[in-house]
């Protein structure tokens, strides 16, 4: 999942490309590069290992200039993060390409190209694209035809942008399985993996659809179908106003820390115009929701990573509160198995970015499986997931720049809880039960603030964890997925190995790991399972494990030398997973900060996983 940006105009596009890359860096940040068609009509490029700042330094030392150009920020899939493997890839002076996605048959294509004398320089799957296009150019095809012919040989997912001296004032772009949007400016045009990257340049956009190939010029855009490149297609021009979200950390040292602290306001936005007094407002999920939800007899949730953990929490809610069967599945598994869909089943896809390749594939597959409808719980209104789903709940978390998801989790849980309440209502549940939860939701922001206030204690504890190699998180009921999420967060940003376990499962194996070097973090709100959890804690205590307990009011945990107790606010039982998740994010953050890792851009990861 890389980020691509392109521009064609009458001014030097290098500053535009660099600025666009900064806005797309969340998609991958192990290497970066750009290419322009220079005044001698040749593609010239600069590439670097590392982040966009390194590219800027190189370009300061050796400036490039051109009015047509493409650029790329990479998340390595095939080949190490190195300058040699960085995009754009070229084939002599004929063509330069940047690619986001994966070419699955690249080894076959590579062998074929090498056998016919091509000089391939990188280990990437992408470089074959440049050579395939060049071969078609040599056969005297137009640039558009050459790209189309080359694409017919490709298997996999790709968004491609192509610059060539053959048509020096145009870019050819293709979308198959990876997002691509065109921005139409005044006498100039732009291309990017995400609309947000172009918001400072224009307010007119065309979102390319699957199988589109387009010729982008400063004075116009022509779109064709890759299947029949002679057939021109008209696509709607969207007007989207706004500024690119400022990447401003404010008073914080990292985006993750800022985004953790934005959660009270984010929760208010996630609820805004969606609850009133004691009720959830019916159109939360769109006008069709009432009709659709009354037909729902079961729910099937599909997502990845932290979004998957939100789905696991929702399963407890949907089964306990709405009384409907609910399955939750990792998207990369769902897409490759024959799922049995219960009659009247609602498909729910959860994704912060709305561009996660596996989740999108799952949504597309779901259309053939007889679901009642699809619902996207998503943070990005212009994302593919939102555009392709029947119903949407927009998280309203605001842009999340840190790779580790934080505020989007709270907001998607809010959406899933509202869904639970509406499903309960459509099954005739008492309005009193709904009113009790809605009343609690009115003070969700204050509850989160109270949990955030534990930060000084968490910071002190974090300093003691940095030399540990492992950590165990325990919870029961809906707190078990909270434990999974806390473990993911810790390993993701601090590189400490961590596992989340249902506390009752300890004695079936993991108890063997417990000794004084194993920190065990326990999520312990006051609920029906608290006594069971307390016995599990005693099992750890008896084996000398070091305990950190996030304890609800009126629970019996007392601080001792081997047990740190963090007193959590009194919260409604259903809201506990949302609130308890917050200090666990802070714990991961402070451990990583003490260790000095790159918190916002952890190694080997990227924000939007647009490849499978
Ligand atoms: C972890 C994290 C990832 C994402 C996952 C899905 O902190 O952020 O696990 O949750 O890659 O991403 P979305 O929600 O964009 O589909």
XYZ file of C-alpha atoms and ligand atoms in Angstrom:
628
model
C 0.000 0.000 0.000
C 1.874 2.892 -1.340
C 0.838 6.440 -2.111
C 0.964 7.820 -5.640
C 0.542 11.363 -6.837
C 0.845 12.947 -10.268
C 0.461 16.394 -11.767
C 0.310 17.958 -15.189
C 0.197 21.719 -15.767
C 2.107 24.716 -16.983
C 4.136 25.382 -13.825
C 6.877 23.265 -12.280
C 5.064 20.355 -10.634
C 7.901 19.196 -8.342
C 6.710 21.225 -5.298
C 3.165 19.930 -5.873
C 4.380 16.342 -6.006
C 6.479 16.686 -2.859
C 3.657 18.284 -0.949
C 1.271 15.571 -2.130
C 3.713 12.870 -1.029
C 3.816 14.370 2.463
C 0.023 14.027 2.587
C 0.203 10.392 1.458
C 3.115 9.240 3.569
C 0.756 7.449 5.966
C 0.308 4.858 3.197
C 3.957 3.812 3.291
C 7.198 5.460 4.216
C 10.167 3.226 3.538
C 11.282 4.937 0.324
C 10.115 7.707 -1.967
C 10.751 9.091 -5.415
C 9.521 11.264 -8.238
C 10.007 11.634 -11.977
C 9.260 14.539 -14.298
C 9.466 15.012 -18.031
C 12.176 17.682 -18.203
C 12.749 20.462 -20.739
C 14.659 18.037 -22.984
C 11.551 15.798 -23.020
C 13.229 13.025 -21.047
C 11.943 11.389 -17.874
C 14.334 12.292 -15.065
C 13.943 10.949 -11.559
C 15.206 11.136 -8.010
C 14.643 8.369 -5.501
C 15.682 7.622 -1.979
C 15.466 5.067 0.759
C 13.597 6.520 3.748
C 10.968 9.180 4.084
C 9.898 12.122 1.944
C 12.226 14.435 3.916
C 15.203 12.484 2.520
C 13.829 12.955 -0.989
C 13.491 16.693 -0.377
C 17.130 16.833 0.776
C 18.273 15.051 -2.361
C 16.241 17.357 -4.574
C 17.662 20.399 -2.797
C 21.110 19.160 -3.767
C 20.096 18.210 -7.323
C 16.901 20.025 -8.308
C 14.543 18.650 -10.950
C 11.972 20.662 -12.831
C 9.124 19.762 -15.192
C 5.460 20.412 -15.921
C 4.423 16.730 -16.029
C 5.393 14.384 -13.220
C 4.622 11.422 -11.018
C 5.694 10.529 -7.481
C 5.467 7.653 -5.051
C 5.896 6.839 -1.374
C 6.474 3.137 -0.825
C 5.588 0.357 1.550
C 7.768 -2.516 0.394
C 6.085 -5.717 -0.691
C 8.510 -7.169 -3.244
C 12.135 -6.244 -2.636
C 13.794 -4.468 0.258
C 13.195 -0.793 0.993
C 16.117 0.608 -1.022
C 16.749 3.311 -3.573
C 16.997 0.689 -6.304
C 13.507 -0.606 -5.514
C 11.956 2.832 -5.019
C 9.504 4.147 -7.609
C 9.173 5.622 -10.196
C 10.501 2.812 -12.352
C 11.623 3.627 -15.871
C 12.374 1.813 -19.067
C 15.159 3.817 -20.659
C 13.913 7.236 -21.687
C 10.592 5.851 -22.902
C 8.422 5.713 -19.851
C 8.258 6.247 -16.077
C 5.648 4.585 -13.881
C 4.520 4.617 -10.269
C 2.406 1.768 -8.957
C 0.328 1.058 -5.879
C -0.768 -2.546 -5.450
C 0.637 -5.977 -6.189
C 1.306 -7.650 -9.533
C 0.735 -11.298 -8.736
C 2.098 -12.731 -12.003
C 5.219 -10.560 -12.019
C 7.619 -13.516 -11.915
C 6.227 -14.923 -15.164
C 6.309 -11.478 -16.759
C 9.811 -10.848 -15.480
C 11.112 -14.110 -16.956
C 9.437 -13.313 -20.254
C 10.945 -9.805 -20.352
C 14.435 -10.992 -19.377
C 14.278 -13.632 -22.127
C 13.649 -10.907 -24.673
C 16.612 -8.830 -23.488
C 14.973 -6.402 -21.037
C 17.306 -4.965 -18.383
C 15.417 -5.081 -15.118
C 17.139 -3.228 -12.313
C 14.977 -3.773 -9.236
C 13.527 -6.662 -7.241
C 10.030 -5.198 -7.406
C 6.882 -6.546 -8.991
C 6.223 -3.048 -10.383
C 9.168 -2.588 -12.725
C 7.744 -5.077 -15.235
C 4.934 -2.589 -15.897
C 7.353 0.005 -17.299
C 8.938 -2.589 -19.581
C 5.622 -3.968 -20.802
C 4.477 -0.446 -21.691
C 7.777 0.358 -23.425
C 7.427 -2.788 -25.510
C 4.014 -1.606 -26.733
C 5.380 1.892 -27.430
C 8.086 0.235 -29.556
C 5.302 -1.483 -31.509
C 4.120 2.023 -32.377
C 0.964 2.075 -30.351
C -0.359 5.269 -28.804
C 0.589 5.784 -25.142
C -2.980 5.081 -24.005
C -3.119 1.852 -26.012
C 0.334 0.842 -24.822
C -0.707 1.200 -21.189
C -3.988 -0.631 -21.823
C -2.216 -3.502 -23.571
C 0.338 -3.754 -20.780
C -2.426 -3.778 -18.163
C -4.129 -6.682 -19.915
C -1.072 -8.751 -19.036
C -1.201 -7.866 -15.354
C -2.868 -9.954 -12.660
C -3.417 -8.500 -9.219
C -4.391 -5.112 -7.889
C -2.981 -1.903 -9.216
C -3.314 1.814 -9.504
C -0.754 3.032 -12.004
C 0.357 6.408 -13.267
C 2.480 6.734 -16.368
C 4.525 9.631 -17.750
C 6.235 9.407 -21.117
C 7.958 11.743 -23.596
C 5.659 10.159 -26.188
C 2.908 12.414 -24.814
C 4.865 14.826 -22.625
C 1.863 16.876 -21.520
C -0.334 14.025 -20.272
C -0.429 11.287 -17.664
C -2.083 7.949 -18.288
C -3.594 6.428 -15.159
C -5.340 3.141 -14.453
C -7.389 1.845 -11.574
C -7.790 -1.886 -10.981
C -8.271 -2.841 -7.344
C -6.395 0.114 -5.805
C -7.879 3.586 -5.307
C -7.195 6.538 -7.605
C -8.755 9.954 -7.865
C -8.253 12.750 -10.401
C -8.381 16.413 -9.336
C -9.305 18.943 -11.986
C -7.656 22.322 -11.456
C -7.557 25.553 -13.379
C -5.305 24.745 -16.337
C -3.769 21.830 -14.468
C -4.771 18.388 -13.274
C -3.684 16.032 -10.536
C -3.885 12.370 -9.636
C -3.607 10.760 -6.200
C -4.298 7.613 -4.230
C -6.533 9.613 -1.877
C -8.669 12.676 -2.430
C -7.480 14.365 0.746
C -3.981 14.772 -0.716
C -5.397 17.058 -3.429
C -7.742 19.205 -1.345
C -5.373 22.185 -1.274
C -5.109 22.144 -5.069
C -8.710 21.894 -6.268
C -12.297 21.207 -5.244
C -13.313 19.269 -8.394
C -12.739 15.533 -8.388
C -13.430 12.467 -10.440
C -13.114 9.232 -8.513
C -12.026 6.591 -11.015
C -13.987 3.345 -10.963
C -12.697 -0.200 -11.245
C -11.317 -0.871 -14.739
C -10.973 2.790 -15.747
C -8.029 4.035 -17.777
C -7.742 7.793 -18.151
C -5.715 10.360 -20.034
C -5.129 13.312 -17.740
C -4.167 16.615 -19.365
C -4.021 20.141 -18.032
C -7.037 21.037 -20.164
C -9.148 17.927 -19.797
C -9.711 14.391 -18.640
C -10.804 11.515 -20.857
C -11.792 8.210 -19.288
C -12.056 4.906 -21.109
C -12.796 1.347 -20.133
C -9.705 -0.823 -19.868
C -11.785 -3.650 -21.327
C -12.478 -1.614 -24.491
C -10.152 1.410 -24.605
C -11.998 2.965 -27.548
C -15.137 3.422 -25.426
C -15.110 6.755 -23.661
C -16.894 6.894 -20.285
C -18.419 9.864 -18.518
C -17.916 10.027 -14.770
C -19.514 12.458 -12.373
C -17.388 15.427 -11.262
C -17.664 15.756 -7.485
C -17.303 19.085 -5.762
C -15.547 18.546 -2.449
C -14.592 21.680 -0.587
C -12.223 21.901 2.325
C -8.596 22.125 3.135
C -6.253 19.222 3.392
C -6.261 18.198 7.011
C -3.434 20.056 8.622
C -0.811 17.665 9.815
C -0.357 19.608 12.990
C 0.664 17.927 16.223
C -0.263 20.974 18.273
C 1.141 20.726 21.784
C 1.867 16.997 21.389
C 5.085 15.279 20.343
C 3.363 12.670 18.183
C 0.086 12.293 16.292
C -0.710 9.193 18.312
C -0.556 11.105 21.587
C -2.654 13.921 20.109
C -5.211 11.500 18.680
C -5.530 9.632 21.991
C -6.326 12.953 23.657
C -8.815 13.935 20.931
C -11.106 11.067 21.903
C -13.563 12.977 24.096
C -14.360 15.414 21.257
C -14.302 12.617 18.673
C -16.860 10.666 20.731
C -19.122 13.734 20.847
C -18.913 14.043 17.039
C -19.605 10.323 16.598
C -22.837 10.803 18.569
C -23.799 14.194 17.146
C -27.285 14.223 15.578
C -27.457 10.492 16.220
C -28.962 10.420 19.690
C -31.475 12.724 21.240
C -32.695 12.592 24.839
C -33.240 8.907 25.455
C -33.349 7.556 21.910
C -31.074 6.611 19.045
C -32.272 8.465 15.963
C -33.360 6.025 13.289
C -31.550 7.584 10.276
C -28.130 7.020 11.906
C -27.369 4.476 9.208
C -29.198 6.212 6.362
C -32.814 6.547 5.293
C -33.154 2.907 4.257
C -31.993 1.682 7.666
C -35.387 1.254 9.359
C -36.667 -1.001 6.600
C -33.404 -2.938 6.366
C -32.808 -3.386 10.107
C -36.319 -4.742 10.665
C -35.405 -7.629 8.314
C -32.098 -8.433 10.020
C -31.960 -11.801 11.824
C -28.196 -12.068 12.219
C -25.057 -9.990 11.751
C -21.772 -10.865 10.040
C -18.922 -8.461 10.778
C -15.733 -8.397 8.722
C -12.664 -6.210 9.357
C -8.908 -6.213 9.947
C -6.592 -5.360 12.849
C -7.994 -2.963 15.419
C -11.231 -2.694 13.435
C -11.597 -6.458 13.808
C -11.235 -6.079 17.570
C -14.084 -3.539 17.489
C -16.158 -6.184 15.697
C -15.347 -8.739 18.430
C -16.574 -6.309 21.091
C -19.742 -5.688 19.065
C -20.443 -9.417 18.992
C -20.883 -9.375 22.781
C -23.228 -6.396 22.489
C -25.277 -7.678 19.548
C -25.789 -11.143 21.044
C -26.291 -9.990 24.675
C -28.360 -6.882 24.056
C -30.077 -7.293 20.693
C -30.327 -11.081 21.020
C -29.192 -11.702 17.451
C -26.499 -14.142 16.357
C -23.332 -12.349 15.318
C -20.213 -13.671 13.607
C -16.987 -11.718 13.385
C -14.248 -12.525 10.959
C -10.886 -11.282 9.826
C -11.380 -9.996 6.270
C -8.383 -11.860 4.840
C -9.973 -15.137 5.983
C -13.538 -14.359 4.965
C -12.540 -13.542 1.398
C -10.996 -16.952 0.762
C -13.502 -19.338 2.291
C -17.030 -20.404 1.530
C -18.962 -18.533 4.185
C -22.374 -19.857 5.178
C -24.677 -16.870 5.397
C -27.616 -17.154 7.750
C -30.963 -15.961 6.367
C -31.616 -12.292 7.008
C -27.953 -11.568 7.698
C -26.555 -8.044 7.670
C -22.979 -7.627 6.397
C -21.003 -5.075 8.420
C -17.551 -3.929 7.287
C -15.513 -1.856 9.747
C -12.582 0.180 8.466
C -11.018 3.463 9.540
C -9.534 4.095 6.093
C -12.228 2.467 3.976
C -9.439 1.312 1.649
C -8.191 -1.867 3.348
C -7.854 -4.293 0.435
C -9.050 -7.388 2.306
C -12.083 -5.615 3.768
C -13.044 -4.216 0.354
C -12.660 -7.642 -1.240
C -14.874 -9.104 1.499
C -17.530 -6.454 0.840
C -17.498 -7.219 -2.884
C -17.782 -10.957 -2.237
C -20.618 -10.352 0.229
C -22.796 -9.054 -2.629
C -22.995 -12.549 -4.116
C -23.815 -14.246 -0.820
C -27.374 -13.121 -0.181
C -26.891 -10.671 2.682
C -29.831 -8.383 3.432
C -27.594 -5.326 2.958
C -24.100 -4.046 3.642
C -23.215 -1.459 6.255
C -19.860 0.361 6.296
C -18.558 1.726 9.603
C -15.886 4.033 8.271
C -13.984 7.251 8.963
C -13.356 8.476 5.413
C -16.498 9.710 3.610
C -14.926 9.563 0.131
C -13.484 6.072 0.583
C -14.211 3.104 -1.656
C -15.858 1.229 1.229
C -18.382 4.010 1.769
C -19.112 4.360 -1.930
C -19.667 0.645 -2.393
C -21.797 -0.109 0.697
C -25.571 0.138 0.957
C -25.541 1.938 4.306
C -22.895 3.956 6.091
C -22.020 5.102 9.569
C -19.325 7.768 9.378
C -17.161 7.667 12.484
C -16.482 11.433 12.474
C -13.213 10.759 14.305
C -11.389 13.350 12.217
C -8.222 12.452 10.311
C -6.077 9.843 11.979
C -2.425 10.260 10.996
C -0.782 7.940 13.467
C -0.429 4.464 11.977
C -1.703 2.964 15.214
C -5.429 3.521 15.313
C -6.821 5.134 18.465
C -9.697 7.599 18.166
C -11.222 5.701 15.235
C -11.634 2.714 17.550
C -13.678 4.703 20.063
C -15.815 6.129 17.270
C -16.424 2.849 15.511
C -17.432 1.310 18.851
C -19.928 4.146 19.273
C -21.382 3.291 15.844
C -21.555 -0.412 16.700
C -23.280 0.305 19.998
C -25.886 2.463 18.221
C -26.385 -0.361 15.724
C -26.927 -2.771 18.630
C -29.564 -0.493 20.149
C -31.421 -0.081 16.848
C -31.353 -3.829 16.241
C -32.736 -4.314 19.741
C -35.473 -1.790 19.045
C -36.424 -3.430 15.750
C -36.855 -6.665 17.736
C -39.306 -4.951 20.070
C -37.014 -4.398 23.057
C -38.170 -2.037 25.765
C -37.386 1.647 25.170
C -36.210 1.801 28.814
C -33.179 -0.368 28.092
C -32.298 1.848 25.133
C -32.830 4.990 27.201
C -30.463 3.758 29.916
C -27.615 3.283 27.431
C -28.312 6.524 25.553
C -28.231 8.421 28.837
C -24.848 6.875 29.599
C -23.629 7.823 26.110
C -24.349 11.494 26.880
C -21.445 11.452 29.343
C -19.104 9.279 27.270
C -16.751 12.214 26.631
C -16.435 12.916 30.362
C -15.794 9.254 31.105
C -13.012 9.224 28.504
C -11.545 12.403 30.032
C -11.507 10.725 33.438
C -9.687 7.723 31.992
C -7.169 10.038 30.299
C -6.474 11.652 33.662
C -4.677 8.450 34.702
C -1.839 9.392 32.381
C 0.767 10.399 35.032
C 0.422 7.010 36.785
C 0.517 5.181 33.472
C 3.663 7.043 32.463
C 5.428 5.905 35.650
C 4.393 2.283 35.118
C 5.410 2.403 31.453
C 8.977 3.279 32.409
C 9.135 -0.002 34.349
C 7.979 -2.067 31.368
C 10.522 -1.015 28.792
C 13.042 -3.753 29.564
C 10.424 -6.495 29.421
C 10.337 -8.714 26.365
C 6.764 -9.929 26.779
C 3.460 -8.847 28.279
C 0.111 -10.512 28.810
C -3.248 -8.711 28.744
C -6.272 -10.352 30.351
C -9.973 -9.631 30.165
C -13.278 -11.485 30.274
C -16.435 -10.956 28.218
C -16.229 -7.817 26.037
C -13.000 -6.937 27.809
C -11.294 -9.911 26.154
C -11.187 -8.137 22.746
C -10.029 -5.028 24.625
C -7.107 -7.171 25.843
C -6.416 -8.273 22.263
C -6.425 -4.656 21.136
C -4.125 -3.548 23.973
C -1.657 -6.289 23.081
C -1.731 -5.290 19.413
C -1.093 -1.654 20.292
C 1.846 -2.485 22.568
C 3.562 -4.778 20.074
C 2.876 -2.463 17.143
C 4.561 0.633 18.528
C 6.954 -0.606 21.237
C 7.983 -3.905 19.552
C 7.422 -5.757 22.846
C 5.790 -9.096 22.243
C 2.332 -9.109 23.801
C -0.689 -11.409 23.847
C -4.299 -10.843 24.786
C -6.083 -13.723 26.515
C -9.540 -14.430 27.888
C -8.616 -14.646 31.573
C -10.454 -17.958 32.010
C -8.180 -19.528 29.418
C -4.981 -18.873 31.425
C -4.846 -22.248 33.094
C -5.148 -23.987 29.721
C -1.585 -23.069 28.780
C -0.382 -19.496 29.149
C -0.081 -19.765 32.946
C 3.135 -21.658 32.229
C 4.666 -18.352 31.074
C 4.043 -16.549 34.343
C 7.005 -15.631 36.525
C 8.348 -12.384 37.980
C 9.539 -11.233 34.555
C 6.059 -11.382 33.000
C 3.906 -8.267 33.389
C 0.209 -9.127 33.358
C -2.203 -6.305 32.626
C -5.779 -6.911 33.702
C -8.922 -5.148 32.472
C -11.300 -5.307 35.392
C -14.472 -3.235 35.269
C -17.184 -3.981 37.821
C -19.436 -6.398 35.951
C -20.980 -9.844 36.323
C -17.642 -11.521 35.658
C -15.539 -9.596 38.164
C -15.372 -12.419 40.743
C -14.287 -14.895 38.071
C -11.640 -12.439 36.908
C -10.449 -11.901 40.492
C -9.746 -15.649 40.810
C -7.755 -15.556 37.580
C -5.743 -12.668 39.007
C -5.015 -14.750 42.100
C -3.694 -17.530 39.829
C -1.176 -15.051 38.410
C -0.335 -13.671 41.856
C 0.420 -17.146 43.164
C 3.013 -17.588 40.384
C 4.795 -14.296 41.065
C 3.617 -12.376 37.974
C 3.699 -8.600 38.162
C 0.135 -7.281 37.941
C -1.201 -4.008 36.605
C -4.959 -3.840 37.123
C -7.234 -1.271 35.514
C -9.893 -1.640 38.141
C -13.503 -0.509 38.180
C -15.033 1.248 41.182
C -16.151 -1.100 43.960
C -13.846 -3.911 42.895
C -11.657 -5.575 45.509
C -8.201 -5.055 43.995
C -5.795 -3.419 46.441
C -2.400 -2.058 45.516
C 0.624 -4.020 46.817
C 4.273 -4.244 45.871
C 3.486 -6.770 43.130
C 0.119 -5.283 42.116
C -0.431 -1.790 40.700
C -4.053 -0.725 40.711
C -5.309 2.057 38.460
C -8.754 3.241 39.546
C -11.049 3.621 36.549
C -14.178 5.797 36.398
C -17.576 4.314 37.220
C -19.101 3.580 33.793
C -22.118 1.859 32.306
C -21.224 -1.782 31.700
C -21.797 -1.544 27.936
C -19.490 1.446 27.648
C -16.628 -0.202 29.545
C -14.792 -1.523 26.442
C -14.690 1.991 24.967
C -13.404 3.593 28.168
C -10.930 0.888 29.241
C -9.319 0.891 25.817
C -8.176 4.496 26.311
C -5.643 4.102 29.165
C -4.308 0.984 27.462
C -3.523 3.120 24.415
C -1.675 5.488 26.757
C 0.255 2.581 28.241
C 1.461 1.454 24.800
C 2.263 5.032 23.866
C 4.367 5.709 26.986
C 6.240 2.411 26.761
C 7.119 3.226 23.140
C 8.069 6.774 24.064
C 10.421 5.562 26.799
C 11.924 3.066 24.358
C 12.363 5.778 21.743
C 10.667 3.991 18.839
C 9.087 5.805 15.882
C 5.601 5.959 17.376
C 3.646 7.475 14.491
C 5.325 5.406 11.821
C 6.326 2.075 13.363
C 8.713 -0.066 11.374
C 7.345 -2.224 8.539
C 3.796 -0.834 8.774
C 1.567 1.638 6.928
C -1.716 3.329 7.671
C -3.920 2.166 4.830
C -3.314 -1.458 3.888
C -4.398 -1.314 0.262
C -2.672 -4.564 -0.676
C -3.669 -7.985 0.544
C -3.588 -1.062 14.494
C -4.156 -0.623 13.229
C -4.449 -1.648 12.200
C -5.740 -1.282 11.439
C -5.965 -2.260 10.293
C -7.276 -2.016 9.581
O -3.344 0.029 15.349
O -4.357 0.547 13.011
O -4.526 -2.923 12.741
O -6.804 -1.313 12.344
O -4.919 -2.166 9.374
O -7.327 -0.737 9.048
P -8.710 -0.076 8.641
O -9.484 0.150 9.879
O -8.322 1.215 7.959
O -9.383 -1.029 7.704
